[in-house]
CSV table of C-alpha atoms and ligand atoms in Angstrom, one decimal:
chain,number,residue,atom,x,y,z
G,22,UNK,CA,-5.4,-29.3,59.4
G,23,UNK,CA,-3.2,-26.2,59.0
G,24,UNK,CA,-0.8,-26.6,56.1
G,25,UNK,CA,1.4,-23.9,57.6
G,26,UNK,CA,2.7,-26.6,60.0
G,27,UNK,CA,4.6,-28.1,57.1
G,28,UNK,CA,5.8,-24.9,55.4
G,29,UNK,CA,9.2,-25.7,54.0
G,30,UNK,CA,11.7,-25.8,51.1
G,31,UNK,CA,9.1,-26.6,48.4
G,32,UNK,CA,7.1,-23.4,49.3
G,33,UNK,CA,10.3,-21.3,49.4
G,34,UNK,CA,11.4,-22.5,46.0
G,35,UNK,CA,8.1,-21.6,44.4
G,36,UNK,CA,8.1,-18.1,46.0
G,37,UNK,CA,11.7,-17.6,45.0
G,38,UNK,CA,10.8,-18.1,41.3
G,39,UNK,CA,8.4,-15.1,41.7
G,40,UNK,CA,10.9,-13.0,43.6
G,41,UNK,CA,13.5,-13.6,40.9
G,42,UNK,CA,11.3,-12.3,38.1
G,43,UNK,CA,9.6,-9.6,40.2
G,44,UNK,CA,6.3,-10.2,38.6
G,45,UNK,CA,3.9,-10.3,41.5
G,46,UNK,CA,0.7,-10.1,39.5
G,47,UNK,CA,-1.1,-13.0,37.9
G,48,UNK,CA,-2.0,-11.3,34.7
G,49,UNK,CA,0.2,-9.8,31.9
G,50,UNK,CA,3.9,-8.9,32.0
G,51,UNK,CA,4.5,-11.9,29.8
G,52,UNK,CA,8.1,-10.8,28.8
G,53,UNK,CA,9.3,-10.1,32.3
G,54,UNK,CA,7.9,-13.2,34.1
G,55,UNK,CA,10.5,-15.8,32.8
G,56,UNK,CA,7.7,-18.3,32.2
G,57,UNK,CA,6.3,-18.3,35.7
G,58,UNK,CA,2.5,-18.3,36.0
G,59,UNK,CA,1.9,-19.5,39.5
G,60,UNK,CA,-1.8,-18.7,39.7
G,61,UNK,CA,-2.5,-20.3,36.4
G,62,UNK,CA,-0.4,-23.4,37.3
G,63,UNK,CA,-2.2,-23.8,40.6
G,64,UNK,CA,-5.6,-23.5,38.8
G,65,UNK,CA,-4.5,-26.3,36.4
G,66,UNK,CA,-3.4,-28.5,39.2
G,67,UNK,CA,-6.7,-28.1,41.0
G,68,UNK,CA,-8.7,-28.8,37.9
G,69,UNK,CA,-6.7,-32.0,37.2
G,70,UNK,CA,-6.6,-33.3,40.8
G,71,UNK,CA,-10.4,-32.7,41.4
G,72,UNK,CA,-11.4,-33.6,37.9
G,73,UNK,CA,-13.3,-30.3,37.4
G,74,UNK,CA,-13.4,-28.1,34.3
G,75,UNK,CA,-12.6,-24.8,35.8
G,76,UNK,CA,-10.9,-23.3,38.8
G,77,UNK,CA,-10.7,-19.5,39.5
G,78,UNK,CA,-8.1,-18.7,42.1
G,79,UNK,CA,-8.9,-15.7,44.4
G,80,UNK,CA,-7.8,-13.5,47.2
G,81,UNK,CA,-9.8,-15.4,49.9
G,82,UNK,CA,-12.4,-18.1,50.5
G,83,UNK,CA,-14.9,-15.4,51.3
G,84,UNK,CA,-14.3,-13.9,47.9
G,85,UNK,CA,-14.8,-17.4,46.4
G,86,UNK,CA,-18.3,-17.7,48.0
G,87,UNK,CA,-19.3,-14.2,46.9
G,88,UNK,CA,-17.9,-14.9,43.4
G,89,UNK,CA,-19.8,-18.2,43.2
G,90,UNK,CA,-23.1,-16.5,44.0
G,91,UNK,CA,-22.3,-13.6,41.6
G,92,UNK,CA,-21.3,-15.9,38.8
G,93,UNK,CA,-24.7,-17.6,39.0
G,94,UNK,CA,-26.4,-14.3,38.9
G,95,UNK,CA,-27.6,-14.2,42.6
G,96,UNK,CA,-28.0,-10.7,44.1
G,97,UNK,CA,-30.5,-8.3,45.7
G,98,UNK,CA,-33.8,-9.8,46.7
G,99,UNK,CA,-32.7,-13.4,46.2
G,100,UNK,CA,-32.6,-15.8,49.1
G,101,UNK,CA,-29.8,-18.2,49.8
G,102,UNK,CA,-30.3,-21.1,52.3
G,103,UNK,CA,-27.3,-21.7,54.6
G,104,UNK,CA,-26.7,-23.5,57.9
G,105,UNK,CA,-26.5,-21.9,61.4
G,106,UNK,CA,-23.2,-23.7,62.0
G,107,UNK,CA,-20.5,-22.3,59.8
G,108,UNK,CA,-17.9,-19.6,59.7
G,109,UNK,CA,-19.4,-16.0,59.6
G,110,UNK,CA,-17.8,-15.7,56.1
G,111,UNK,CA,-20.7,-17.7,54.6
G,112,UNK,CA,-23.2,-15.0,55.8
G,113,UNK,CA,-20.9,-12.1,54.9
G,114,UNK,CA,-20.4,-13.4,51.4
G,115,UNK,CA,-24.2,-13.5,50.7
G,116,UNK,CA,-25.0,-10.1,52.1
G,117,UNK,CA,-22.2,-8.5,50.2
G,118,UNK,CA,-24.2,-9.1,47.0
G,119,UNK,CA,-27.4,-7.8,48.6
G,120,UNK,CA,-28.9,-11.3,48.8
G,121,UNK,CA,-30.6,-12.5,51.9
G,122,UNK,CA,-29.1,-15.4,53.9
G,123,UNK,CA,-31.9,-17.7,55.2
G,124,UNK,CA,-30.2,-19.5,58.1
G,125,UNK,CA,-31.6,-22.9,59.0
G,126,UNK,CA,-30.9,-25.8,61.4
G,127,UNK,CA,-28.2,-28.5,61.2
G,128,UNK,CA,-28.5,-32.1,62.1
G,129,UNK,CA,-26.1,-34.8,63.5
G,130,UNK,CA,-24.0,-34.5,60.3
G,131,UNK,CA,-23.2,-30.9,61.7
G,132,UNK,CA,-24.3,-29.6,58.3
G,133,UNK,CA,-27.7,-28.7,56.7
G,134,UNK,CA,-30.7,-30.5,58.0
G,135,UNK,CA,-32.7,-31.6,55.0
G,136,UNK,CA,-36.1,-31.1,56.4
G,137,UNK,CA,-35.2,-27.6,57.6
G,138,UNK,CA,-34.0,-26.8,54.0
G,139,UNK,CA,-37.3,-28.0,52.5
G,140,UNK,CA,-39.3,-25.9,55.0
G,141,UNK,CA,-37.3,-22.7,54.2
G,142,UNK,CA,-37.9,-22.7,50.4
G,143,UNK,CA,-39.9,-19.7,49.2
G,144,UNK,CA,-40.5,-18.2,45.7
G,145,UNK,CA,-37.4,-16.0,46.3
G,146,UNK,CA,-35.0,-18.9,47.0
G,147,UNK,CA,-32.3,-19.0,44.4
G,148,UNK,CA,-29.6,-21.2,45.9
G,149,UNK,CA,-28.8,-23.7,48.7
G,150,UNK,CA,-25.4,-23.4,50.2
G,151,UNK,CA,-24.3,-26.4,52.3
G,152,UNK,CA,-21.2,-25.8,54.4
G,153,UNK,CA,-19.1,-29.0,54.8
G,154,UNK,CA,-18.0,-28.1,58.3
G,155,UNK,CA,-15.0,-29.5,60.1
G,156,UNK,CA,-14.0,-32.0,57.4
G,157,UNK,CA,-17.3,-33.7,56.6
G,158,UNK,CA,-20.2,-33.1,54.2
G,159,UNK,CA,-23.8,-32.4,53.9
G,160,UNK,CA,-26.2,-35.0,52.4
G,161,UNK,CA,-25.5,-33.9,48.9
G,162,UNK,CA,-27.8,-36.4,47.1
G,163,UNK,CA,-30.8,-35.1,49.1
G,164,UNK,CA,-29.8,-31.5,48.4
G,165,UNK,CA,-29.3,-32.1,44.7
G,166,UNK,CA,-32.7,-33.6,44.4
G,167,UNK,CA,-34.3,-30.6,46.2
G,168,UNK,CA,-32.4,-28.3,43.8
G,169,UNK,CA,-33.6,-30.2,40.8
G,170,UNK,CA,-37.2,-30.1,42.0
G,171,UNK,CA,-37.2,-26.4,42.7
G,172,UNK,CA,-34.7,-25.3,40.0
G,173,UNK,CA,-32.2,-24.0,42.5
G,174,UNK,CA,-28.4,-23.6,42.4
G,175,UNK,CA,-26.3,-25.8,44.7
G,176,UNK,CA,-23.1,-24.1,46.0
G,177,UNK,CA,-20.8,-26.0,48.2
G,178,UNK,CA,-18.8,-24.1,50.8
G,179,UNK,CA,-16.1,-26.7,51.2
G,180,UNK,CA,-13.6,-24.4,52.8
G,181,UNK,CA,-13.1,-26.7,55.8
G,182,UNK,CA,-13.2,-30.0,53.9
G,183,UNK,CA,-10.7,-30.0,51.1
G,184,UNK,CA,-9.7,-33.5,50.2
G,185,UNK,CA,-13.0,-35.1,51.4
G,186,UNK,CA,-15.1,-37.1,48.9
G,187,UNK,CA,-18.7,-38.0,48.3
G,188,UNK,CA,-19.5,-41.1,46.2
G,189,UNK,CA,-16.0,-41.0,44.8
G,190,UNK,CA,-16.1,-37.3,43.7
G,191,UNK,CA,-14.1,-34.5,45.3
G,192,UNK,CA,-16.2,-32.3,47.6
G,193,UNK,CA,-16.7,-28.9,45.9
G,194,UNK,CA,-17.3,-30.6,42.5
G,195,UNK,CA,-20.7,-32.1,43.2
G,196,UNK,CA,-22.8,-28.9,43.3
G,197,UNK,CA,-23.0,-26.3,40.5
G,198,UNK,CA,-20.2,-24.4,42.1
G,199,UNK,CA,-17.7,-25.1,44.9
G,200,UNK,CA,-15.5,-23.0,47.1
G,201,UNK,CA,-12.2,-23.6,49.1
G,202,UNK,CA,-10.3,-21.3,51.3
G,203,UNK,CA,-6.5,-21.2,51.4
G,204,UNK,CA,-6.2,-18.8,54.4
G,205,UNK,CA,-3.5,-19.3,56.9
G,206,UNK,CA,-5.2,-22.0,59.0
G,207,UNK,CA,-6.7,-24.2,56.3
G,208,UNK,CA,-5.4,-27.6,55.2
G,209,UNK,CA,-3.8,-26.0,52.1
G,210,UNK,CA,-2.6,-22.4,52.6
G,211,UNK,CA,-1.6,-19.6,50.3
G,212,UNK,CA,-1.2,-17.3,53.3
G,213,UNK,CA,-4.4,-15.7,52.1
G,214,UNK,CA,-6.3,-17.1,49.1
G,215,UNK,CA,-9.2,-19.2,47.9
G,216,UNK,CA,-10.6,-20.9,44.8
G,217,UNK,CA,-14.0,-21.2,43.1
G,218,UNK,CA,-14.5,-24.4,41.0
G,219,UNK,CA,-17.2,-25.3,38.5
G,220,UNK,CA,-18.0,-27.4,35.4
G,221,UNK,CA,-20.3,-24.7,34.0
G,222,UNK,CA,-18.6,-22.7,31.2
G,223,UNK,CA,-20.8,-19.6,31.7
G,224,UNK,CA,-20.3,-19.4,35.4
G,225,UNK,CA,-16.6,-19.7,34.9
G,226,UNK,CA,-16.5,-16.9,32.3
G,227,UNK,CA,-18.5,-14.7,34.7
G,228,UNK,CA,-16.1,-15.6,37.5
G,229,UNK,CA,-13.0,-14.8,35.4
G,230,UNK,CA,-14.3,-11.4,34.5
G,231,UNK,CA,-16.0,-10.4,37.7
G,232,UNK,CA,-13.0,-11.2,39.9
G,233,UNK,CA,-10.8,-8.8,37.8
G,234,UNK,CA,-12.9,-5.6,37.4
G,235,UNK,CA,-15.0,-7.1,34.6
G,236,UNK,CA,-11.9,-7.5,32.3
G,237,UNK,CA,-12.7,-9.8,29.4
G,238,UNK,CA,-9.1,-11.1,29.3
G,239,UNK,CA,-9.1,-11.1,25.5
G,240,UNK,CA,-5.7,-10.3,23.8
G,241,UNK,CA,-2.5,-9.3,25.6
G,242,UNK,CA,-3.1,-5.6,26.2
G,243,UNK,CA,-4.9,-5.1,29.5
G,244,UNK,CA,-5.6,-1.5,28.7
G,245,UNK,CA,-7.4,-2.4,25.5
G,246,UNK,CA,-9.7,-5.1,27.0
G,247,UNK,CA,-13.4,-4.5,27.2
G,248,UNK,CA,-15.7,-4.9,30.2
G,249,UNK,CA,-18.9,-6.8,29.5
G,250,UNK,CA,-20.2,-6.1,33.0
G,251,UNK,CA,-19.2,-4.5,36.3
G,252,UNK,CA,-16.7,-6.4,38.4
G,253,UNK,CA,-14.5,-6.1,41.5
G,254,UNK,CA,-11.0,-7.0,42.4
G,255,UNK,CA,-10.7,-10.5,44.0
G,256,UNK,CA,-7.3,-11.3,42.5
G,257,UNK,CA,-4.7,-13.4,44.2
G,258,UNK,CA,-1.0,-12.3,44.0
G,259,UNK,CA,1.6,-14.6,42.4
G,260,UNK,CA,3.4,-14.7,45.8
G,261,UNK,CA,0.4,-16.2,47.5
G,262,UNK,CA,-0.3,-18.5,44.6
G,263,UNK,CA,3.3,-19.8,44.7
G,264,UNK,CA,2.9,-20.9,48.3
G,265,UNK,CA,-0.4,-22.6,47.5
G,266,UNK,CA,1.1,-24.4,44.5
G,267,UNK,CA,3.7,-26.1,46.7
G,268,UNK,CA,1.1,-26.8,49.4
G,269,UNK,CA,-1.5,-28.2,47.0
G,270,UNK,CA,0.9,-30.7,45.5
G,271,UNK,CA,1.2,-32.2,49.0
G,272,UNK,CA,-2.6,-32.4,49.6
G,273,UNK,CA,-2.7,-36.3,49.3
G,274,UNK,CA,0.1,-36.5,51.9
G,275,UNK,CA,-1.6,-34.0,54.2
G,276,UNK,CA,-4.9,-36.0,54.0
G,277,UNK,CA,-3.0,-39.3,54.7
G,278,UNK,CA,-1.4,-37.7,57.8
G,279,UNK,CA,-4.8,-36.4,59.0
G,280,UNK,CA,-6.4,-39.8,58.5
G,281,UNK,CA,-3.7,-41.5,60.5
G,282,UNK,CA,-3.9,-39.1,63.5
G,283,UNK,CA,-7.7,-39.0,63.4
G,284,UNK,CA,-7.9,-42.8,63.4
G,285,UNK,CA,-5.7,-43.1,66.5
G,286,UNK,CA,-7.7,-40.7,68.5
G,287,UNK,CA,-11.1,-42.0,67.3
G,288,UNK,CA,-10.2,-45.6,68.1
G,289,UNK,CA,-9.4,-44.6,71.7
G,290,UNK,CA,-12.6,-42.5,72.2
G,291,UNK,CA,-14.8,-45.2,70.6
G,292,UNK,CA,-14.1,-47.3,73.7
G,293,UNK,CA,-16.0,-44.9,75.9
G,294,UNK,CA,-19.6,-45.1,76.8
G,295,UNK,CA,-21.3,-41.7,76.4
G,296,UNK,CA,-19.3,-40.7,73.4
G,297,UNK,CA,-20.9,-40.8,69.9
G,298,UNK,CA,-19.6,-39.4,66.6
G,299,UNK,CA,-21.0,-37.1,64.0
G,300,UNK,CA,-22.8,-39.0,61.2
G,301,UNK,CA,-21.3,-39.0,57.7
G,302,UNK,CA,-23.7,-39.3,54.8
G,303,UNK,CA,-23.6,-42.6,53.0
G,304,UNK,CA,-20.9,-42.7,50.4
G,305,UNK,CA,-19.0,-39.9,52.0
G,306,UNK,CA,-15.4,-39.9,53.2
G,307,UNK,CA,-14.2,-37.2,55.6
G,308,UNK,CA,-11.1,-35.1,55.0
G,309,UNK,CA,-10.1,-36.0,58.6
G,310,UNK,CA,-9.3,-32.3,59.3
G,311,UNK,CA,-11.2,-32.5,62.6
G,312,UNK,CA,-12.6,-35.3,64.8
G,313,UNK,CA,-16.1,-34.4,66.0
G,314,UNK,CA,-17.9,-36.2,68.8
G,315,UNK,CA,-20.9,-35.7,71.0
G,316,UNK,CA,-21.2,-36.0,74.7
G,317,UNK,CA,-24.4,-36.7,76.6
G,318,UNK,CA,-25.5,-33.2,77.4
G,319,UNK,CA,-24.4,-29.5,77.3
G,320,UNK,CA,-23.2,-29.6,80.9
G,321,UNK,CA,-20.9,-32.6,80.2
G,322,UNK,CA,-19.6,-31.0,77.0
G,323,UNK,CA,-18.7,-27.8,79.0
G,324,UNK,CA,-17.0,-29.8,81.7
G,325,UNK,CA,-14.9,-31.8,79.2
G,326,UNK,CA,-14.1,-28.7,77.2
G,327,UNK,CA,-12.7,-26.9,80.2
G,328,UNK,CA,-10.9,-30.0,81.5
G,329,UNK,CA,-9.2,-30.4,78.1
G,330,UNK,CA,-8.0,-26.8,78.3
G,331,UNK,CA,-6.7,-27.0,81.8
G,332,UNK,CA,-4.9,-30.3,81.0
G,333,UNK,CA,-3.1,-29.1,77.9
G,334,UNK,CA,-5.4,-30.6,75.3
G,335,UNK,CA,-5.4,-27.7,72.9
G,336,UNK,CA,-7.2,-27.1,69.5
G,337,UNK,CA,-10.5,-28.7,70.7
G,338,UNK,CA,-13.5,-26.4,70.4
G,339,UNK,CA,-16.9,-26.4,72.0
G,340,UNK,CA,-18.6,-24.2,69.4
G,341,UNK,CA,-21.7,-23.6,71.5
G,342,UNK,CA,-19.7,-21.1,73.5
G,343,UNK,CA,-17.5,-19.9,70.7
G,344,UNK,CA,-17.9,-16.5,69.0
G,345,UNK,CA,-17.1,-17.5,65.5
G,346,UNK,CA,-18.9,-20.5,64.2
G,347,UNK,CA,-22.4,-20.8,65.7
G,348,UNK,CA,-25.4,-18.5,65.4
G,349,UNK,CA,-25.9,-18.2,69.1
G,350,UNK,CA,-23.0,-15.7,69.4
G,351,UNK,CA,-23.6,-13.9,66.1
G,352,UNK,CA,-25.0,-10.9,67.8
G,353,UNK,CA,-23.7,-8.4,65.2
G,354,UNK,CA,-25.3,-10.4,62.4
G,355,UNK,CA,-28.6,-10.9,64.1
G,356,UNK,CA,-28.9,-7.2,65.1
G,357,UNK,CA,-27.6,-6.0,61.7
G,358,UNK,CA,-24.7,-4.0,63.1
G,359,UNK,CA,-23.5,-2.7,59.7
G,360,UNK,CA,-20.9,0.1,59.2
G,361,UNK,CA,-22.8,1.2,56.1
G,362,UNK,CA,-26.5,1.4,55.5
G,363,UNK,CA,-28.1,-1.9,54.3
G,364,UNK,CA,-30.8,-2.0,51.6
G,365,UNK,CA,-34.4,-1.9,52.8
G,366,UNK,CA,-34.8,-5.3,51.2
G,367,UNK,CA,-32.0,-6.8,53.2
G,368,UNK,CA,-33.1,-5.2,56.4
G,369,UNK,CA,-36.5,-6.7,56.0
G,370,UNK,CA,-35.2,-10.0,54.7
G,371,UNK,CA,-33.0,-10.4,57.8
G,372,UNK,CA,-35.6,-9.4,60.4
G,373,UNK,CA,-36.7,-13.0,61.0
G,374,UNK,CA,-33.3,-13.6,62.7
G,375,UNK,CA,-34.3,-11.6,65.7
G,376,UNK,CA,-37.0,-14.2,66.6
G,377,UNK,CA,-35.9,-17.4,65.1
G,378,UNK,CA,-34.6,-20.2,67.4
G,379,UNK,CA,-32.4,-23.1,66.6
G,380,UNK,CA,-33.3,-25.8,69.2
G,381,UNK,CA,-32.4,-28.7,67.0
G,382,UNK,CA,-28.9,-27.2,66.3
G,383,UNK,CA,-28.5,-26.3,70.0
G,384,UNK,CA,-29.1,-29.9,70.8
G,385,UNK,CA,-26.2,-31.0,68.6
G,386,UNK,CA,-23.7,-28.1,68.9
G,387,UNK,CA,-24.3,-27.9,72.7
G,388,UNK,CA,-23.0,-31.5,73.0
G,389,UNK,CA,-20.3,-31.4,70.3
G,390,UNK,CA,-16.6,-31.1,70.8
G,391,UNK,CA,-14.6,-30.5,67.6
G,392,UNK,CA,-10.9,-31.4,67.7
G,393,UNK,CA,-8.5,-30.1,65.1
G,394,UNK,CA,-6.2,-32.7,63.7
G,395,UNK,CA,-2.7,-31.4,63.4
G,396,UNK,CA,-0.2,-32.4,60.7
G,397,UNK,CA,3.0,-31.8,62.8
G,398,UNK,CA,2.2,-34.2,65.7
G,399,UNK,CA,4.4,-37.2,66.0
G,400,UNK,CA,2.8,-40.6,66.2
G,401,UNK,CA,3.7,-41.0,69.9
G,402,UNK,CA,2.3,-37.5,70.6
G,403,UNK,CA,-1.0,-38.5,69.0
G,404,UNK,CA,-1.1,-41.8,71.0
G,405,UNK,CA,-0.5,-39.9,74.3
G,406,UNK,CA,-3.0,-37.3,73.4
G,407,UNK,CA,-5.7,-39.8,72.6
G,408,UNK,CA,-5.1,-41.6,76.0
G,409,UNK,CA,-5.2,-38.3,77.9
G,410,UNK,CA,-8.4,-37.2,76.1
G,411,UNK,CA,-10.1,-40.5,77.0
G,412,UNK,CA,-9.1,-40.3,80.6
G,413,UNK,CA,-10.3,-36.7,80.9
G,414,UNK,CA,-13.7,-37.7,79.3
G,415,UNK,CA,-14.0,-40.7,81.6
G,416,UNK,CA,-13.3,-38.7,84.8
G,417,UNK,CA,-15.7,-35.9,83.7
G,418,UNK,CA,-18.5,-38.3,82.9
G,419,UNK,CA,-18.3,-40.7,85.8
A,22,PLP,C1,-12.3,-20.2,56.2
A,22,PLP,C2,-13.7,-20.3,55.8
A,22,PLP,C3,-14.2,-19.4,54.9
A,22,PLP,C4,-13.6,-18.1,54.4
A,22,PLP,O1,-12.3,-18.2,54.0
A,22,PLP,P1,-11.2,-17.0,54.0
A,22,PLP,O2,-10.2,-17.5,53.1
A,22,PLP,O3,-10.8,-17.0,55.5
A,22,PLP,O4,-11.9,-15.8,53.6
A,22,PLP,C5,-15.5,-19.6,54.4
A,22,PLP,N1,-16.3,-20.6,54.9
A,22,PLP,C6,-15.8,-21.5,55.8
A,22,PLP,C7,-16.7,-22.6,56.2
A,22,PLP,C8,-14.5,-21.3,56.3
A,22,PLP,O5,-14.0,-22.2,57.2
């Protein structure tokens, strides 16, 4: 996955353009910038590659998720349904707007469980936010139909699945709004960055203004612009956008490498009894950023995970015991350990988390091992790695 593995001359050339002009900001300074508009150029490339009307480049993926919610008018008192297996950013991005995350189970897709989503809908529900974790997607057709029935907004957190598709469409373009992260460890990196995409003109206009202090971006004098509503600063710098521009142009190559490496490892593990794979919704194609598989039980997964570590098989995660991606270890979120006072509405809205259990998700995450697929491995390294993984699993399960 990490695009930084293949950081090279193309990235340096784009950054050098920005350094030569000295215009590090994405807006204004038209005369000084010698024709370089890296953020705008990257937005245009994203729009054309993903066949989507609008892209708003931002300072992070977390900002992209908050901005998607804000652009659709979601805030205090509103409920957003999200999965219990994701990066904590999904939760943070919702509470930042004062909205309440309603965390629900996942299934063997490792993304939102459709029945759990249906059961969580209340009169306060405004949006459903599937997170396409570890390179593969939620059942978007089922979610779309729920959204149509209940008049809800569908927001795809596709931060970990750039390049994946569903029924021929790019992930992120199927819901009302989609988000990608370009942080340092994602498939495409800007160093730090993210993007929100949408086909909705109003959401886009809102996003354009909200991410830059409410500026309306009319005319060429920033100081004279009006502010139709309150905004914040989620801008990306031209330096970061320049890195992302070079990286994004290589996305197809990155996905092809991921697919090749993923397939070698998967073919080896498929021979083993006791190993099954995550299910991918019909019509979906993974981004191959990770290979996810299930073992028979929690104990076996723990055994294999620790044997991988002690035998030099790195970048494989057992998220059940990991602090970042699964609700079991989100003690600070569950107990509302906030630096600043939270609104009464949010405190009440989150109180269910202190009692809610996630047995169905425990069953899947407890048995899951998620292996990052690196871009910089050589073919012979991947083959060796696959054989070693298979032999470790075999000796841990026999
Ligand atoms: C990385 C990530 C984010 C946040 O992106 P940042 O750019 O690091 O803020 C959000 N959601 C998911 C699922 C992620 O993996």
